[in-house]
Amino acid sequence: MPISSLGLDAARLSAPLPIWHAAVDRAAWSASASRVAAAGGRLVALWATRLPAPAAAAEAPTNTPASATINAVLGGDFGLVWIALPLAADQPYPDLAPSFACAPRLQRAAADLSGTQAEGARDRRPWLDHGLWRDGPPLAADATPRGAEAQTLPADYPFVRVEGDGVHEIAVGPVHAGIIEPGHFRFSVVGEKVLRLEQRLGYVHKGIERRFTTLPALEGHRLAGRVSGDSTVAHAWAYCMALESAAGIELPERAAWLRALLLERERVANHLGDLGALGNDAALAFGLAQFSRLREDWQRLSHELFGHRLLMDRVVPGGVATDIDLPARDALRRQCDGIEREVRTLRGIYDEHAGLQDRFMTTGRVPRELALRLGLTGLAARASGVAQDARVAPSFEPYRLLTPKMSVQGAGDVAARVALRFDEVFESLRLIRELCARLPMGPVRSEPRLPAEHRRGLGWVEGWRGEVTLALELGPDGRVLRCHPHDPSWQNWPVLEHAVIGNIVPDFPLINKSFNLSYSGHDL
């Protein structure tokens, strides 16, 4: 659908992808969501902004100063459109749940952080606020920093109860074995069969969105890269794209190619780690040992050539903080060749291992129709037959010149998500070779200059989990008024609850790892 079909007075933002912005009223807010949903589009992000009245008044379509703005990013064939609805004091906004199944959790988070409420929302339970925020919403315009309260316990959370003969509950977390981040999972089961799973996240709220407003705009990329450490390149690139869009900063061609190189190396590193962990969760410790070895070799070369194992702080405003010479490019190509040989051998072992395939196939299945209805995104969506990858469509430089192949599986089970990871490893290795062979000459960074007026930008990058977006508003003095990073885990965590239904409890770790969602990227 073209952007004109939404009936919005939308202005295109200066970005390498088709991204639009429109101020809307209440009717247009609901109508836009309804039209995008009817055309098979998606809700990408939702957040609230509370600014002092003079700053907010500039966004209001009337002479009444707005005390808040509710924002949403909608995705479709037209690209992305950021719609902003100004709100008067304590005014609710129209609920988007009738159009998008993933909206309630985003709306609950916006209510916790900024105090804005969705009108008519069925679920008003706190999501990020565990009953410990004594001084009100932390992103309210008049919020003040506060310390932790000693000897304060979280409030009780009203989980949905499942009743019937033989039904009992199993509580897992929030403290887990190993080093995984905290999250609580409440299973309602009969025997070992799962009837319902309900999640409770948000145990380590970091205050990232408020912290952005205290940092110089040219340093925000470092914080963005720490939203979720396993996606540091994707989140930092999204921030820099938003900043460059808002400030009119031109990205050198070589810098864009090096960013893509870093992003594909991040993708391969995570897929290698997940493939080993998935084998281990199905009792194939051999898989964990082999893929862990390959990932370690991969990350050691990243440290040697780029200065950081996870590639943190390599993407900076105006370009990149690193460059590679011809010997380094040769080393990257050689590693790709060696890794591909070994991964192809390991794929043959995984495919032919009867015990492994018995655990993988039909487990944690998400059919395509359910994936579309719930707003599943990224790798998990492609494993359920949803062809969606921003590197391929709408695409941007340098991917437009590299013509990446989108991998899609149809079964939507653990086996499909494993197969997709293998496919994407091979395609990323091909892209890395192409990037090294065709890397253009030129500078790797342009000098960033901040605008002298109020500006906004939106970043959109296809990370290894899915589309990472970041919305940025800069004040007339160049400072950050509001920055909202969005990880695809927000859409995918609720789908995991559905994927587990009908499976047995011992399969949950396997299903969970096949999605491998971010706790940190969800808990801002």
XYZ file of C-alpha atoms in Angstrom:
524
model
C 0.000 0.000 0.000
C 1.345 3.493 -0.806
C 1.767 6.017 1.975
C -0.888 8.181 0.324
C -3.547 5.540 1.029
C -3.273 6.312 4.750
C -4.672 9.786 4.174
C -1.962 11.434 6.265
C -0.119 14.692 5.769
C 3.151 12.802 6.067
C 6.613 14.246 5.508
C 9.434 11.957 4.460
C 12.393 11.978 6.832
C 15.940 12.229 5.546
C 16.926 8.580 5.887
C 18.366 5.809 3.678
C 15.044 3.960 3.941
C 11.461 5.130 3.241
C 10.490 6.590 6.633
C 7.706 9.123 7.130
C 6.400 11.295 9.966
C 2.909 12.688 10.504
C 1.185 14.563 13.323
C -2.331 13.127 13.692
C -5.564 13.651 15.564
C -7.476 10.919 17.413
C -9.470 9.843 14.378
C -6.388 9.592 12.159
C -4.500 7.709 14.900
C -7.090 4.913 14.917
C -7.775 5.007 11.179
C -4.085 4.731 10.261
C -3.624 1.717 12.499
C -6.747 0.068 11.123
C -5.731 0.597 7.493
C -2.182 -0.656 8.045
C -3.455 -3.760 9.875
C -6.032 -4.473 7.151
C -3.273 -4.337 4.523
C -1.153 -6.853 6.443
C 1.115 -4.258 8.031
C 2.459 -4.216 11.565
C 2.923 -2.145 14.692
C 6.692 -1.714 14.983
C 6.961 0.448 18.115
C 4.895 2.541 20.522
C 6.027 5.000 23.175
C 4.996 8.183 24.939
C 6.788 11.517 25.214
C 6.273 13.958 28.066
C 8.000 17.293 27.630
C 7.599 20.650 29.390
C 4.593 22.526 27.980
C 6.509 25.052 25.802
C 8.390 22.270 23.992
C 5.286 20.129 23.571
C 3.187 23.066 22.362
C 5.132 23.197 19.101
C 3.816 19.729 18.264
C 0.162 20.505 19.062
C -2.185 21.258 16.150
C -4.161 23.780 18.282
C -3.292 26.611 20.669
C -3.690 24.269 23.655
C -0.290 23.086 24.873
C 0.059 19.311 24.874
C 1.396 17.721 28.022
C 2.190 14.459 26.265
C 2.488 12.869 22.856
C 1.772 9.214 22.129
C 3.847 7.893 19.235
C 3.637 4.789 17.111
C 5.658 3.444 14.203
C 3.622 1.478 11.671
C 5.224 -0.718 9.027
C 4.004 -1.785 5.602
C 4.907 -1.868 1.915
C 5.416 1.902 2.083
C 8.228 1.518 4.645
C 7.682 2.992 8.103
C 5.495 5.866 9.236
C 5.902 7.520 12.627
C 2.571 8.950 13.756
C 2.398 11.331 16.726
C -0.813 12.167 18.602
C -0.629 15.193 20.986
C -2.569 14.722 24.226
C -3.928 17.220 26.718
C -3.257 16.752 30.416
C -4.254 13.243 31.563
C -6.046 12.611 28.266
C -6.076 8.940 27.182
C -5.425 7.879 23.606
C -7.338 5.344 21.478
C -6.391 1.734 22.172
C -4.502 0.036 19.304
C -5.196 -3.500 20.534
C -8.196 -3.934 18.172
C -5.774 -3.521 15.256
C -2.576 -5.070 16.640
C -2.327 -7.986 19.068
C 1.125 -6.861 20.230
C -0.111 -3.418 21.316
C -1.206 -4.137 24.928
C 2.252 -4.820 26.331
C 3.694 -1.749 24.598
C 0.829 0.378 25.930
C 1.291 -0.956 29.456
C 4.984 -0.043 29.313
C 4.144 3.465 28.071
C 1.707 3.859 30.983
C 4.374 2.786 33.489
C 7.093 5.007 32.060
C 5.149 8.144 31.143
C 1.710 7.902 32.746
C -0.211 7.887 29.452
C -3.152 5.471 29.280
C -4.869 3.698 26.400
C -8.591 4.376 26.417
C -10.637 1.209 26.857
C -7.607 -1.061 27.229
C -8.582 -4.401 28.760
C -5.234 -5.076 30.434
C -4.053 -2.233 32.667
C -1.711 -4.237 34.871
C 1.696 -2.615 35.354
C 4.357 -4.148 33.152
C 7.751 -2.580 33.894
C 6.749 -1.096 37.243
C 6.927 -3.821 39.887
C 5.470 -1.569 42.558
C 8.811 -0.013 43.495
C 8.526 3.309 41.648
C 7.290 5.431 44.536
C 7.684 8.813 42.823
C 5.515 8.276 39.747
C 6.410 7.639 36.084
C 10.181 7.990 35.574
C 9.766 9.713 32.177
C 7.284 12.345 33.341
C 8.471 15.865 32.556
C 8.860 16.694 36.256
C 10.371 13.374 37.335
C 13.427 13.529 39.557
C 16.148 10.881 39.922
C 15.771 8.741 42.990
C 17.708 6.019 44.737
C 16.670 2.483 45.508
C 14.472 1.997 48.545
C 15.907 -0.395 51.081
C 13.872 -3.399 52.241
C 11.048 -2.824 49.747
C 9.500 -5.890 48.156
C 7.808 -5.920 44.744
C 4.033 -5.717 44.631
C 1.984 -8.856 43.965
C 1.232 -9.410 40.290
C -2.225 -10.732 39.308
C -1.344 -13.629 37.031
C -4.189 -15.135 35.019
C -5.321 -18.317 36.763
C -6.229 -21.489 34.894
C -8.606 -23.750 36.800
C -9.822 -27.297 36.274
C -9.202 -30.893 37.279
C -5.519 -31.679 37.572
C -4.341 -28.153 36.728
C -1.391 -26.914 38.705
C 1.178 -24.131 38.367
C 4.943 -24.263 37.945
C 6.838 -21.064 38.678
C 10.243 -20.613 37.024
C 12.487 -17.642 37.787
C 13.105 -14.764 37.956
C 16.444 -16.090 39.228
C 17.768 -18.781 36.871
C 20.698 -21.142 36.814
C 23.682 -19.862 34.850
C 24.110 -16.260 33.705
C 20.805 -15.543 31.946
C 18.964 -12.379 32.902
C 15.952 -12.424 35.245
C 12.495 -13.258 33.964
C 9.577 -15.077 35.573
C 7.578 -17.760 33.749
C 4.305 -19.035 35.221
C 3.191 -22.349 33.659
C -0.314 -23.763 34.049
C -0.059 -27.477 33.300
C -1.836 -30.796 33.432
C 0.791 -33.434 33.985
C 3.603 -32.183 31.771
C 1.369 -30.610 29.101
C 1.400 -26.803 29.080
C -2.057 -25.204 29.002
C -0.846 -21.643 29.415
C 2.365 -19.690 29.938
C 2.430 -16.155 31.312
C 5.605 -14.100 31.490
C 6.660 -11.399 33.925
C 9.677 -9.371 32.862
C 11.167 -5.994 33.788
C 13.144 -7.039 36.867
C 16.241 -4.961 36.129
C 14.863 -1.673 34.809
C 17.930 0.324 33.795
C 16.476 3.771 33.106
C 18.018 3.867 29.632
C 15.408 6.122 28.051
C 15.843 8.779 30.743
C 19.613 8.423 30.633
C 19.586 9.334 26.920
C 18.254 12.797 27.822
C 21.257 13.461 30.073
C 23.877 12.597 27.456
C 25.250 14.745 24.623
C 23.603 13.645 21.380
C 26.976 12.686 19.882
C 27.577 10.227 22.719
C 24.192 8.501 22.703
C 25.374 5.771 20.332
C 27.414 4.255 23.159
C 24.326 3.869 25.339
C 22.286 2.566 22.398
C 24.913 -0.103 21.840
C 24.306 -1.303 25.391
C 20.531 -1.673 25.141
C 21.149 -5.332 24.318
C 24.788 -6.359 24.178
C 24.302 -9.169 21.675
C 22.837 -6.625 19.210
C 25.238 -3.772 19.874
C 25.940 -3.077 16.193
C 22.259 -3.063 15.227
C 21.191 -0.740 18.048
C 24.156 1.617 17.624
C 23.563 1.791 13.871
C 19.869 2.548 14.461
C 20.840 5.417 16.792
C 23.376 6.807 14.366
C 20.930 6.520 11.456
C 18.345 8.463 13.467
C 20.901 11.117 14.466
C 22.258 11.429 10.934
C 18.706 11.720 9.613
C 17.817 14.425 12.128
C 21.038 16.391 11.654
C 21.451 15.929 7.901
C 24.813 14.180 8.316
C 26.058 12.505 5.142
C 27.438 8.990 5.678
C 30.558 8.162 3.629
C 30.109 5.202 1.296
C 32.977 3.227 2.819
C 31.511 3.741 6.290
C 28.149 2.289 5.201
C 29.888 -0.801 3.829
C 31.934 -1.255 6.996
C 28.755 -0.955 9.112
C 27.188 -3.740 7.046
C 30.310 -5.840 7.529
C 30.093 -5.381 11.301
C 26.362 -6.160 11.293
C 26.853 -9.427 9.395
C 29.659 -10.475 11.718
C 27.330 -9.825 14.651
C 24.661 -11.950 12.951
C 27.020 -14.888 12.385
C 28.370 -14.774 15.959
C 24.876 -15.019 17.448
C 23.696 -17.737 15.092
C 26.772 -19.837 15.872
C 26.128 -19.477 19.602
C 22.434 -20.342 19.255
C 23.048 -23.402 17.089
C 25.380 -24.804 19.723
C 22.976 -24.022 22.582
C 20.038 -25.593 20.713
C 22.012 -28.779 20.204
C 22.898 -28.812 23.890
C 19.250 -28.289 24.955
C 18.395 -31.404 22.943
C 21.183 -33.394 24.685
C 23.751 -33.105 21.867
C 26.674 -31.680 23.829
C 28.899 -32.274 20.812
C 27.031 -29.479 18.993
C 27.624 -27.029 21.839
C 31.335 -27.846 21.915
C 31.824 -27.409 18.167
C 29.792 -24.256 17.708
C 31.292 -22.699 20.832
C 34.732 -23.285 19.362
C 33.721 -21.679 16.068
C 32.139 -18.691 17.784
C 35.228 -18.180 19.942
C 37.454 -18.143 16.836
C 35.027 -15.701 15.205
C 35.044 -13.305 18.144
C 38.817 -13.466 18.589
C 39.295 -12.249 15.022
C 36.735 -9.492 15.663
C 38.814 -8.348 18.631
C 42.036 -8.539 16.633
C 40.768 -6.566 13.620
C 38.126 -4.273 15.125
C 39.221 -3.899 18.750
C 36.249 -5.553 20.481
C 34.939 -9.118 20.617
C 31.321 -7.966 20.434
C 32.095 -5.005 18.113
C 30.882 -2.526 20.717
C 31.417 1.205 20.032
C 32.589 0.537 16.473
C 29.574 2.324 14.916
C 29.724 6.064 15.643
C 27.862 9.179 14.422
C 28.973 9.985 10.898
C 30.567 6.600 10.226
C 32.651 3.991 12.012
C 35.529 4.082 14.500
C 37.592 1.456 12.696
C 38.921 0.534 9.275
C 40.483 -2.543 7.714
C 43.406 -2.896 5.317
C 43.962 -5.504 2.610
C 45.605 -8.113 4.919
C 42.639 -7.794 7.306
C 40.187 -8.320 4.452
C 42.102 -11.412 3.402
C 41.936 -12.728 6.976
C 38.167 -12.150 7.063
C 37.656 -14.008 3.780
C 39.819 -16.920 4.891
C 37.871 -17.211 8.122
C 34.568 -17.191 6.217
C 35.805 -20.043 4.010
C 36.927 -22.112 7.000
C 33.791 -21.468 9.042
C 31.541 -22.359 6.097
C 33.215 -25.739 5.588
C 32.791 -26.651 9.236
C 29.226 -25.367 9.548
C 28.159 -27.333 6.454
C 29.562 -30.478 8.043
C 27.773 -29.714 11.307
C 24.520 -29.070 9.475
C 24.731 -32.526 7.964
C 25.196 -33.981 11.460
C 22.232 -31.999 12.837
C 19.977 -32.957 9.911
C 20.803 -36.657 10.145
C 20.679 -36.990 13.931
C 17.378 -38.780 14.578
C 17.225 -37.905 18.274
C 17.880 -34.240 17.592
C 15.273 -33.993 14.851
C 12.738 -35.778 17.049
C 13.146 -32.984 19.615
C 13.157 -30.201 17.008
C 10.352 -31.132 14.628
C 6.782 -29.960 15.477
C 8.041 -28.495 18.793
C 7.022 -24.924 19.620
C 5.162 -24.440 16.360
C 3.888 -20.990 15.313
C 1.837 -21.267 12.089
C 2.089 -18.426 9.568
C -1.460 -17.212 10.215
C -0.764 -16.945 13.952
C 2.599 -15.246 13.312
C 0.892 -12.585 11.194
C -1.945 -12.094 13.673
C 0.376 -11.695 16.671
C 2.926 -9.489 14.896
C 5.871 -11.900 15.031
C 8.966 -10.339 13.498
C 12.502 -11.067 12.396
C 14.120 -14.480 12.285
C 11.233 -16.163 14.112
C 8.728 -14.699 11.639
C 10.732 -15.885 8.626
C 10.774 -19.377 10.138
C 6.960 -19.226 10.094
C 6.789 -18.256 6.428
C 6.611 -14.459 6.851
C 8.955 -12.919 4.261
C 10.188 -9.822 6.078
C 13.781 -8.544 6.096
C 14.701 -4.850 5.838
C 18.008 -5.794 4.171
C 16.040 -7.194 1.232
C 12.962 -4.961 1.112
C 12.884 -2.020 1.109
C 16.703 -2.384 1.329
C 19.351 0.325 1.650
C 23.019 0.846 0.869
C 25.092 -1.224 0.614
C 22.579 -4.110 0.748
C 20.802 -2.805 -2.351
C 24.010 -3.464 -4.300
C 24.670 -6.858 -2.685
C 21.181 -8.322 -3.317
C 21.013 -10.477 -0.172
C 18.869 -13.598 -0.370
C 16.076 -13.811 2.189
C 15.784 -17.233 3.822
C 12.261 -18.374 4.691
C 11.026 -21.594 6.301
C 7.404 -22.682 6.550
C 6.991 -25.076 9.472
C 7.341 -22.470 12.224
C 8.770 -24.989 14.717
C 12.148 -25.321 16.433
C 13.454 -27.265 13.415
C 12.519 -24.371 11.108
C 14.195 -21.806 13.350
C 17.338 -23.977 13.432
C 17.316 -24.418 9.632
C 16.880 -20.691 9.158
C 19.906 -19.977 11.318
C 22.010 -22.283 9.164
C 20.739 -20.585 5.988
C 21.447 -17.127 7.351
C 24.967 -18.072 8.461
C 25.830 -19.124 4.902
C 24.258 -16.004 3.384
C 26.029 -13.718 5.866
C 29.341 -15.390 5.067
C 28.695 -14.689 1.372
C 27.846 -11.074 2.125
C 31.003 -10.620 4.205
C 33.124 -11.917 1.311
C 31.348 -9.528 -1.066
C 31.787 -6.613 1.320
C 35.503 -7.318 1.634
C 35.989 -7.764 -2.118
C 34.044 -4.640 -3.160
C 34.786 -2.299 -0.250
C 34.968 1.204 -1.761
C 37.757 3.645 -1.058
C 37.253 6.848 0.878
C 36.860 8.192 4.408
C 35.236 6.137 7.152
C 33.671 9.065 8.984
C 32.296 12.521 8.297
C 32.325 15.247 10.917
C 28.901 15.278 12.597
C 27.244 18.651 13.210
C 24.073 19.040 15.246
C 21.113 21.092 13.980
C 20.177 24.455 15.491
C 16.441 23.715 15.463
C 14.088 21.014 16.694
C 14.555 17.915 14.514
C 13.615 14.252 14.576
C 14.978 11.069 13.044
C 14.212 7.377 12.960
C 16.693 4.528 12.590
C 15.738 1.151 11.101
C 18.193 -1.761 10.955
C 17.618 -5.492 10.429
C 19.468 -7.014 13.370
C 19.968 -10.722 13.814
C 16.721 -11.081 15.846
C 14.697 -8.755 13.643
C 14.094 -5.090 12.926
C 15.644 -2.710 15.442
C 14.212 0.805 15.410
C 15.144 3.946 17.299
C 13.236 7.225 17.398
C 15.155 10.379 18.288
C 14.044 13.958 18.939
C 16.632 16.722 19.248
C 15.993 20.106 20.826
C 17.044 23.447 19.314
C 20.224 23.336 21.385
C 21.151 19.918 19.977
C 20.364 18.002 23.152
C 18.312 14.805 23.237
C 14.687 15.538 24.127
C 13.538 11.935 23.712
C 15.114 8.729 22.509
C 13.185 5.485 22.245
C 15.097 2.334 21.214
C 12.934 -0.648 20.248
C 14.132 -4.253 20.195
C 12.123 -6.871 18.231
C 11.858 -8.928 21.420
C 8.915 -6.695 22.404
C 6.830 -8.272 19.638
C 8.186 -11.786 20.027
C 8.008 -12.397 23.779
C 4.169 -12.662 23.726
C 4.343 -15.095 20.771
C 6.590 -17.381 22.817
C 3.677 -17.774 25.250
C 1.584 -19.173 22.400
C 4.385 -21.329 20.963
C 4.644 -23.286 24.215
C 0.931 -24.194 24.463
C 0.348 -27.921 23.961
C 4.011 -28.801 24.401
C 5.521 -30.476 27.453
C 7.342 -28.567 30.165
C 10.782 -30.109 29.410
C 10.587 -28.677 25.878
C 10.312 -25.092 27.126
C 14.104 -24.445 27.328
C 14.429 -25.673 23.743
C 11.547 -23.518 22.474
C 12.783 -20.523 24.445
C 16.302 -20.821 23.020
C 14.960 -21.204 19.475
C 13.544 -17.668 19.834
C 16.432 -16.427 22.046
C 14.800 -13.133 22.949
C 16.416 -10.273 24.810
C 15.519 -9.513 28.410
C 17.781 -6.468 28.437
C 16.421 -5.016 25.193
C 12.933 -5.293 26.627
C 13.694 -3.684 29.980
C 14.524 -0.037 29.293
